[in-house]
């Protein structure tokens, strides 16, 4: 008999461990990685005496399993060749662009596929080694889509859940993938496959019916004599943690000094993203320049601050998009800047969490305009900091978050004029409307936080 959902041990299988090695006083030491996923899953794994299987993020043989802050961690090693082919290649140059509406050309290379299968097998074996009867395996994301079926072969009685953090593309795009059947059969090894949105779940069902032997409609499919449930679990944030950080007096002080630094009476429009071509930063900059053209003299009263977190710097498309963004920032500042005013401020780095929250608090308008995004947590984090009920969120309709945050100012990021108009309206929005919209948005992130997301997924896995 399977244990109840609140007692089973959980083995999380994810590309990355929830820790990274940093330089400490006594040499290298492990530090918990920031982020909502870690803060949601770590307590569940810890309380239930579970484990976390993942790559430590550096090349070479893995260290032995170890306990960090009460979490049992099982490192999986990758050699340099596998980092190039499995991680930067198949995961981030084939699957990532293909699954994000092919906003960049996905590269299909046979010599990347084999390492993808081999690394997935290694993850499955590492998970099988720690799984005990009655445990549950929760596999995460596009890097590990073969793990559910591999694990099913190794541990046939284990309940297996899979959650896809990024979109699942429409079948017309997915059909391009030469290994489409293997990927679908890999995922169908799970008992439950979770997606961010209903559209993604539907895309998967259509692809599974077309390219595998899975049958069924709606949220239940039959595959190789088993029932597979397909469902939607929109991920969220640790709302209480972010709200508490925003409420600290030191955060308010820091936000005030950020505002003062812009100059008197200036309004702040903020963008925060990993530097990724899916996040629409170039389109956003073009929209901001269009806004400056329209504002003419008023251009002096507004600043756009883009925080771009370095990401996948060894993948050529990322280097290319960084160069283009930096050229565009230079172009706008060269054209519109004065000795007193720099219209675009650009930070290419990751800020400490406390500073990130202070920037959210300082922003009059938050622009989150990805060309495609599974969910987008930044949009939800901004909302969580607005205890005063002010601030306007401009949000792409192509972010999964747009399904929930319907009171944001929704935009098509490809429509540069439309996005500029949305920014302009956001800056001029009457306070009553700002408060009404933000109130509605806050109710959404207060109701659905990352803990509810994890509980809903695990509840469904046991039902
Ligand atoms: C993938 C999917 C899905 C950003 N700048 C800083 C910083 N961040 C943190 C944010 C946020 C996280 O990074 C970014 O999360 P997003 O959801 O916006 O985007 P992805 O990284 O692409 O995440 C996405 C997500 O997985 C979860 O399922 O929503 O669709 O693509 O939490 O706060 N954190 C710090 N400093 C920064 O400068 N400390």
XYZ file of C-alpha atoms and ligand atoms in Angstrom, residues 34-37 96 100 141 163-167 196 235-237 242 272-274 276 278-279 307-309 312 349-354 356 360 372-379 381 400 453, ligand 1:
85
model
C 18.221 31.380 -3.896
C 14.823 31.000 -5.560
C 11.210 30.020 -5.020
C 11.570 26.443 -6.221
C 14.871 25.652 -25.144
C 9.704 28.770 -26.689
C 12.035 20.195 -16.436
C 6.725 19.021 -13.893
C 7.623 21.049 -16.973
C 8.728 24.563 -16.004
C 8.892 25.870 -19.565
C 6.147 25.863 -22.228
C 2.224 25.624 -16.264
C 3.872 27.711 -10.295
C 4.098 30.667 -7.942
C 6.406 32.378 -5.465
C 8.904 38.372 -0.457
C 14.286 42.210 -14.405
C 15.189 39.107 -16.376
C 17.817 36.499 -16.965
C 17.697 35.459 -22.465
C 12.944 34.711 -24.880
C 12.500 37.582 -22.425
C 18.543 44.356 -14.623
C 19.881 41.554 -16.828
C 21.189 38.528 -14.973
C 24.190 30.611 -20.378
C 24.630 41.218 -12.955
C 22.604 39.383 -10.340
C 21.614 41.485 -7.344
C 21.388 40.146 -3.797
C 17.764 39.257 -2.953
C 17.407 42.260 -0.579
C 16.212 43.002 -5.898
C 10.718 46.161 -7.114
C 7.217 33.335 -24.553
C 7.598 32.256 -20.910
C 6.406 29.166 -19.048
C 5.151 31.247 -16.123
C 7.419 34.194 -15.156
C 7.990 34.614 -11.456
C 9.306 38.184 -11.654
C 5.789 39.451 -12.438
C 7.314 38.904 -7.148
C 2.007 31.835 -18.462
C 1.629 24.735 -5.961
C 11.972 29.228 -15.539
C 10.912 29.480 -16.625
C 9.199 29.788 -14.826
C 16.157 37.579 -11.317
N 17.075 38.540 -11.193
C 17.636 38.398 -9.982
C 17.026 37.315 -9.354
N 16.124 36.827 -10.202
C 15.230 35.701 -9.909
C 13.821 36.215 -9.812
C 12.989 34.977 -10.162
C 13.944 34.159 -11.025
O 15.237 34.750 -10.953
C 13.533 34.191 -12.495
O 12.391 33.392 -12.646
P 11.457 33.532 -13.924
O 10.243 32.713 -13.695
O 11.152 34.957 -14.147
O 12.309 33.010 -15.167
P 13.282 31.725 -15.523
O 14.595 31.861 -14.868
O 13.322 31.714 -17.016
O 12.529 30.438 -14.955
C 9.824 30.395 -16.109
C 10.274 29.387 -13.832
O 11.270 28.569 -14.429
C 9.672 28.605 -12.646
O 8.947 27.504 -13.074
O 8.373 30.775 -14.237
O 8.808 30.578 -17.079
O 11.515 30.033 -17.794
O 12.675 34.262 -9.013
O 13.621 36.713 -8.542
N 17.336 36.904 -8.111
C 18.312 37.624 -7.469
N 18.962 38.673 -8.038
C 18.662 39.090 -9.291
O 19.280 40.051 -9.801
N 18.638 37.270 -6.210
